[in-house]
Coordinates of C-alpha atoms in Angstrom, one line a residue:
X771 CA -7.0 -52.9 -56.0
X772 CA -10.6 -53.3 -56.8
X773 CA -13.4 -52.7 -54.3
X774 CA -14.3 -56.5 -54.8
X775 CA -10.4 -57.6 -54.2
X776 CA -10.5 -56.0 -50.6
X777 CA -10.8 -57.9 -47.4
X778 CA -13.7 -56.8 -45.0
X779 CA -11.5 -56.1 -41.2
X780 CA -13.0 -57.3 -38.3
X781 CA -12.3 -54.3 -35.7
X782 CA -14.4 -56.3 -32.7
X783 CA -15.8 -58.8 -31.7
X784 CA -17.4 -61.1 -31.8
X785 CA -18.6 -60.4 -28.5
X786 CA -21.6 -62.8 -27.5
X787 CA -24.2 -61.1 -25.0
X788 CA -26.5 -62.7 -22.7
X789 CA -28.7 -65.4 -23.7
X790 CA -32.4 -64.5 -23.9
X791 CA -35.1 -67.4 -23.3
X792 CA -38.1 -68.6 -25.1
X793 CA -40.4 -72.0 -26.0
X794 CA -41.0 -73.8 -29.1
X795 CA -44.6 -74.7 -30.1
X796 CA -43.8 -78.0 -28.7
X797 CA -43.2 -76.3 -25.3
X798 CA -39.3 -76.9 -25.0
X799 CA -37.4 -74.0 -24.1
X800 CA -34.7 -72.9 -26.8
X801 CA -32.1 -70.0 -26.2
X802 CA -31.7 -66.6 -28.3
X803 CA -28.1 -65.9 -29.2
X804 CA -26.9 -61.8 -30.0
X805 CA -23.7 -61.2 -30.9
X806 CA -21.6 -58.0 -31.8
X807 CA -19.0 -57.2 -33.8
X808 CA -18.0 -54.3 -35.6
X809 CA -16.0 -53.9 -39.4
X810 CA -14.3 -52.0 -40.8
X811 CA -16.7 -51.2 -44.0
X812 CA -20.4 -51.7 -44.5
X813 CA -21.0 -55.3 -45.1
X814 CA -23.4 -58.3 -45.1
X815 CA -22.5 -60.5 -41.8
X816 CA -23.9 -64.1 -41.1
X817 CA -23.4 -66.2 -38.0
X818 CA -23.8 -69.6 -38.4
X819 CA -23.7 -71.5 -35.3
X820 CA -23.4 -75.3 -35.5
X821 CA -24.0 -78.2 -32.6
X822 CA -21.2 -79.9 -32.3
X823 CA -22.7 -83.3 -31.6
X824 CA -25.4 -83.6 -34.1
X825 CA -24.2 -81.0 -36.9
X826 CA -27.9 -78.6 -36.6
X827 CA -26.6 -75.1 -37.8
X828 CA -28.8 -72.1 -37.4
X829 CA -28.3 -68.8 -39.1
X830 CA -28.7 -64.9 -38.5
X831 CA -28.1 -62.0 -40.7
X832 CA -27.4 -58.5 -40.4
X833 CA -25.9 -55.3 -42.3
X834 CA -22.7 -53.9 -40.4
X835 CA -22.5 -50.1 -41.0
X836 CA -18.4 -49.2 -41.7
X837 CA -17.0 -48.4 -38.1
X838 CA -19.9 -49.2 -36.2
X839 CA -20.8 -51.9 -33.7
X840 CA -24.1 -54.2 -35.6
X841 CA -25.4 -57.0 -33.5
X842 CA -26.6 -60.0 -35.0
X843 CA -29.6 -62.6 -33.3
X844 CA -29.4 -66.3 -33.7
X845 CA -32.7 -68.1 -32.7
X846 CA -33.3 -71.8 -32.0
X847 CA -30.4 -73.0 -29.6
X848 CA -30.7 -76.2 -28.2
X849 CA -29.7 -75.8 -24.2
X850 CA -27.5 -78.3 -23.0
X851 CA -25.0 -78.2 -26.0
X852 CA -21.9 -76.7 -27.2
X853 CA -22.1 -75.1 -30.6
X854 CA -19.0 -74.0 -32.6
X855 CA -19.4 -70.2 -34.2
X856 CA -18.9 -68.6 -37.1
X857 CA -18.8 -65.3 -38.3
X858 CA -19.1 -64.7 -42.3
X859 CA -19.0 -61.3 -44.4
X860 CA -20.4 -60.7 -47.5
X861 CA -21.2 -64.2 -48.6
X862 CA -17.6 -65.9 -48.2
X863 CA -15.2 -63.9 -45.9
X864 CA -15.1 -66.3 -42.8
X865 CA -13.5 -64.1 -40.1
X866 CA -13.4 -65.8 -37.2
X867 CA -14.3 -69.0 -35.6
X868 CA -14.9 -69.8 -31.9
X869 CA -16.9 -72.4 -29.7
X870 CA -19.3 -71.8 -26.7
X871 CA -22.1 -73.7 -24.3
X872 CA -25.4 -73.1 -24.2
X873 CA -27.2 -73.5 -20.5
X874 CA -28.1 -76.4 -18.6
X875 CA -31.4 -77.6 -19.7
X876 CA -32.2 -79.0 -16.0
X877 CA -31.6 -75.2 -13.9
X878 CA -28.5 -76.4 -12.6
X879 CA -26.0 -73.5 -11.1
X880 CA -23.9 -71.6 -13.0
X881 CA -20.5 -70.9 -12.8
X882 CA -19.9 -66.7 -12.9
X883 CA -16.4 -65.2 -13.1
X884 CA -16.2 -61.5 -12.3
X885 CA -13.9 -59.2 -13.8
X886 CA -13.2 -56.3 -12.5
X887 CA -9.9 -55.0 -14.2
X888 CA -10.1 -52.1 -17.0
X889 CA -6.4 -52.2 -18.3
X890 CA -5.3 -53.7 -21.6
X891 CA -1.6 -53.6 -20.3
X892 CA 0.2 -57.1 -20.8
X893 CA 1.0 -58.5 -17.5
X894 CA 4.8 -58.1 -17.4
X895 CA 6.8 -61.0 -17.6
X896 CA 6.6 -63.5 -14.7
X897 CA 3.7 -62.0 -13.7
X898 CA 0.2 -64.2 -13.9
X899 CA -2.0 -63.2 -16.3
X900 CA -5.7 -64.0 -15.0
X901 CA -6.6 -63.2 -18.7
X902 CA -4.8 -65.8 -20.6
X903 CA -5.8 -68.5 -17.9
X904 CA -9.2 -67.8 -18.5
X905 CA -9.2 -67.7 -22.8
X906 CA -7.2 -71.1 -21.8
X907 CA -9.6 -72.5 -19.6
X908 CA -12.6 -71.6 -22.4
X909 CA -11.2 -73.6 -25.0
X910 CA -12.0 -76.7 -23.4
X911 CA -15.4 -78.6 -23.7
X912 CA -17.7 -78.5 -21.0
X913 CA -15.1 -76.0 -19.1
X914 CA -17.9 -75.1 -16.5
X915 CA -17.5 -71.5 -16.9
X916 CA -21.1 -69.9 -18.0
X917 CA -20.8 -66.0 -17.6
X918 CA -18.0 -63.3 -17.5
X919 CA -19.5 -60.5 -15.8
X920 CA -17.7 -57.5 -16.5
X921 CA -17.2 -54.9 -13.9
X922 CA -16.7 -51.0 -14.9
X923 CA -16.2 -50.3 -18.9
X924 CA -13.6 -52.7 -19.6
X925 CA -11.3 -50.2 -21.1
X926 CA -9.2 -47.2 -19.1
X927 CA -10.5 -44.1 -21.1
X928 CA -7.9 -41.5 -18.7
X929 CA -6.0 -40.6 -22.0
X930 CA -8.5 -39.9 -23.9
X931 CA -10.1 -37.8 -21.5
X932 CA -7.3 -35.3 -21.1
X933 CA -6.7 -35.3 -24.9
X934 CA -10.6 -34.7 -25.3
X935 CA -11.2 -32.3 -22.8
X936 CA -8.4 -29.8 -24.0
X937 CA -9.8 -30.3 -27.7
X938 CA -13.2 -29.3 -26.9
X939 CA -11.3 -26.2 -24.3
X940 CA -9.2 -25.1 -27.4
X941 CA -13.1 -25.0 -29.3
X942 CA -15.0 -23.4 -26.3
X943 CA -12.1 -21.0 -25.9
X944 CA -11.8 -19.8 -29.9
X945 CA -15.1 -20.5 -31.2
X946 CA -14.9 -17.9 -33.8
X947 CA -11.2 -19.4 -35.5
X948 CA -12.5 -23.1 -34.6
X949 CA -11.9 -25.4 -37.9
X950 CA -14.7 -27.5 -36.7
X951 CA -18.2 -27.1 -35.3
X952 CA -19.6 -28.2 -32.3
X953 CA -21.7 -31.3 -34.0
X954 CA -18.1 -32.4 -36.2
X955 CA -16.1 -32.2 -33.1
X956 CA -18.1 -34.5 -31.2
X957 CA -18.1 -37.1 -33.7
X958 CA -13.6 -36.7 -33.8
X959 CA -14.2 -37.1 -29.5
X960 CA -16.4 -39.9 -29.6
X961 CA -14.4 -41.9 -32.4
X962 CA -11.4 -41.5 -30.0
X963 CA -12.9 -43.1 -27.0
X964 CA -14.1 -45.7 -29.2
X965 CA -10.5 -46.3 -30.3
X966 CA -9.9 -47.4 -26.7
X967 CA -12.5 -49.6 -27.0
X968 CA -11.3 -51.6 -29.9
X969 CA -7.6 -51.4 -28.5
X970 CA -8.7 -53.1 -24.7
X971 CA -11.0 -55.6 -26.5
X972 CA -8.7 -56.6 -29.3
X973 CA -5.6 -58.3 -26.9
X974 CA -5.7 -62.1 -27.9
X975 CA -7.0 -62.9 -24.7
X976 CA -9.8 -60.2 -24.0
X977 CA -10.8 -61.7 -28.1
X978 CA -10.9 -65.3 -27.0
X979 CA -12.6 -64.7 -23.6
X980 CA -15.3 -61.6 -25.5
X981 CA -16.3 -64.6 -28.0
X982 CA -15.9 -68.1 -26.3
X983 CA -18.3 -67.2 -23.1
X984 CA -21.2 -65.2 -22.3
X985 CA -20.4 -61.8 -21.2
X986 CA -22.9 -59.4 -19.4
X987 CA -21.1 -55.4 -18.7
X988 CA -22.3 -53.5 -15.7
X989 CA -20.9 -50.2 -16.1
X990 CA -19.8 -48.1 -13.6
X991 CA -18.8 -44.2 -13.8
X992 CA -17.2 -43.8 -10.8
X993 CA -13.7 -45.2 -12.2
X994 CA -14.3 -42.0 -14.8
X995 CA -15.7 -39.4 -12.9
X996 CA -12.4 -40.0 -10.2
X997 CA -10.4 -39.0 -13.4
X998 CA -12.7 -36.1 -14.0
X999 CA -11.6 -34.7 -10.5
X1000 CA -8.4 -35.5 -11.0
X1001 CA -7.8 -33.7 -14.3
X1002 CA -9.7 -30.3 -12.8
X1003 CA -7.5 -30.9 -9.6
X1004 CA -4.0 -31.1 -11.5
X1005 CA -4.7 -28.4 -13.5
X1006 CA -5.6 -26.1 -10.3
X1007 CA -2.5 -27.1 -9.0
X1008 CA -0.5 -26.2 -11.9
X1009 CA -2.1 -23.1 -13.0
X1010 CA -0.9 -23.2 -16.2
X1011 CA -1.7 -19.6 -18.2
X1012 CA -3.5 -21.7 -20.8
X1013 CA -6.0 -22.1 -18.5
X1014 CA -5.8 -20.2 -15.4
X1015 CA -7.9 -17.0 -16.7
X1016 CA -10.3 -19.8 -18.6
X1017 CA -11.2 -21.7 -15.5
X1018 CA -14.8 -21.9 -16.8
X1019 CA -14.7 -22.9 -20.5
X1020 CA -12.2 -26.1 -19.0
X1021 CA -14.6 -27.2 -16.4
X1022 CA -16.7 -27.1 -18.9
X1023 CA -14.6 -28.8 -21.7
X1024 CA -13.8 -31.4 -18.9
X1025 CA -17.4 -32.2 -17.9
X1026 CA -18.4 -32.2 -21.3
X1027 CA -16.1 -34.6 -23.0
X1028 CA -17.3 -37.0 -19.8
X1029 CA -20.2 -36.7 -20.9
X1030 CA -19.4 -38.0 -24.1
X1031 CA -17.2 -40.7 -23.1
X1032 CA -20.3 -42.0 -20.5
X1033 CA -22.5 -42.0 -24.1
X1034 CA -19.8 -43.8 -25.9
X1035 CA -19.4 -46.6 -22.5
X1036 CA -23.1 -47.3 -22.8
X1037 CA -24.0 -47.6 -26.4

């Protein structure tokens, strides 16, 4: 297969961040769109956003680097109006397709809904699942919901700690026989918390609700650093012999790939 005959992979996204503000020179107040998304080779991505009601469609551009998050600006919104969204690759892969509101234009309140909850666990069966009702709710016009705030990092890194923290142990521990150095194997550590990432925010629900609202993240480390202390507390109760005359090098492979995993949370 030809480079030309493959399909560009969305891997996230879109994801639409907070609106910002700004006037015309006519003095009316237009919003700022930014959306993310990341692919899965470096590409040429458009986002054309079209008013439902009168048909106006605005553009923005950007170059996505292979495997890294780009974010792409859309300027000019009208406020007051719902806009359907498009996201296109290279010209004339169209990837994905979703709808959202723009503000009130006359200050009124807005709606907020607060999520807390960092697992991308299916609810089991019976169960009610908050997610779905609310990617349900967003697909109707004028649904009154205006921002998702997001509470903690949205995705439970726990196994990727442990798996981290005894890869970079194993390299603190036999530096000399290590096959990687230091600068390769944070790169291999911070690739696999971003796989966690694109795993929590790739359910259909988490998709619909990350690109049908406006979503604002305030991230909180406590949820991490409690799994910090619990790894260096489990593995003082164990004592295990791979570690028990190391305690040193697996504090500090433990603090280390936290570090990493609060760089990767906020990029």
């Amino acid at each position: 297969m030809s480079e030309e005959d493959q399909q560009t992979l969305l891997l996230v996204g879109p994801v639409l961040g907070p609106f910002q503000f700004a006037h015309n020179s006519d003095g009316r107040m237009h919003a700022l769109l930014t959306v993310l998304a990341e692919f899965d080779s470096a590409c040429r991505v458009k986002c054309r956003c079209q008013d439902v009601l009168s048909g106006e469609t605005l553009v923005g551009c950007s170059m996505a680097a292979a495997s890294r998050a780009c974010v792409v600006q859309v300027a000019g919104l009208r406020l007051s109006r719902r806009y359907s969204m498009e996201l296109i690759v290279n010209e004339t892969e169209k990837q994905t397709k979703s709808q959202f509101h723009t503000p009130d234009s006359a200050g009124a309140d807005m709606n907020i809904c607060f999520l807390s909850s960092h697992s991308s666990i299916l609810p089991e069966m019976g169960d009610f699942d908050i997610l779905a009702n609310i990617a349900q709710n967003l697909e109707k016009p004028w649904n009154g919901l205006d921002i998702i705030v997001h509470l903690g990092f949205r995705s439970s890194l726990a196994n990727a700690l442990q798996e981290t923290a005894l890869l970079l142990f194993f390299h603190f521990q036999y530096k000399q026989s290590s096959l990687w150095d230091l600068g390769s194997l944070e790169d291999r550590v911070l690739e696999r918390y971003r796989d966690e990432y694109r795993t929590a925010w790739s359910t259909p629900a988490m998709r619909a609700i990350l690109s049908s609202s406006i979503n604002m993240f305030i991230g909180c480390s406590c949820s991490l650093l409690s799994e910090t202390t619990a790894i260096l507390a489990y593995k003082e109760s164990r004592r295990e012999e791979a570690v028990a005359d190391s305690s040193e090098e697996w504090r500090d492979a433990v603090f280390y790939a936290t570090k990493l995993a609060l760089r990767v949370s906020f990029e």
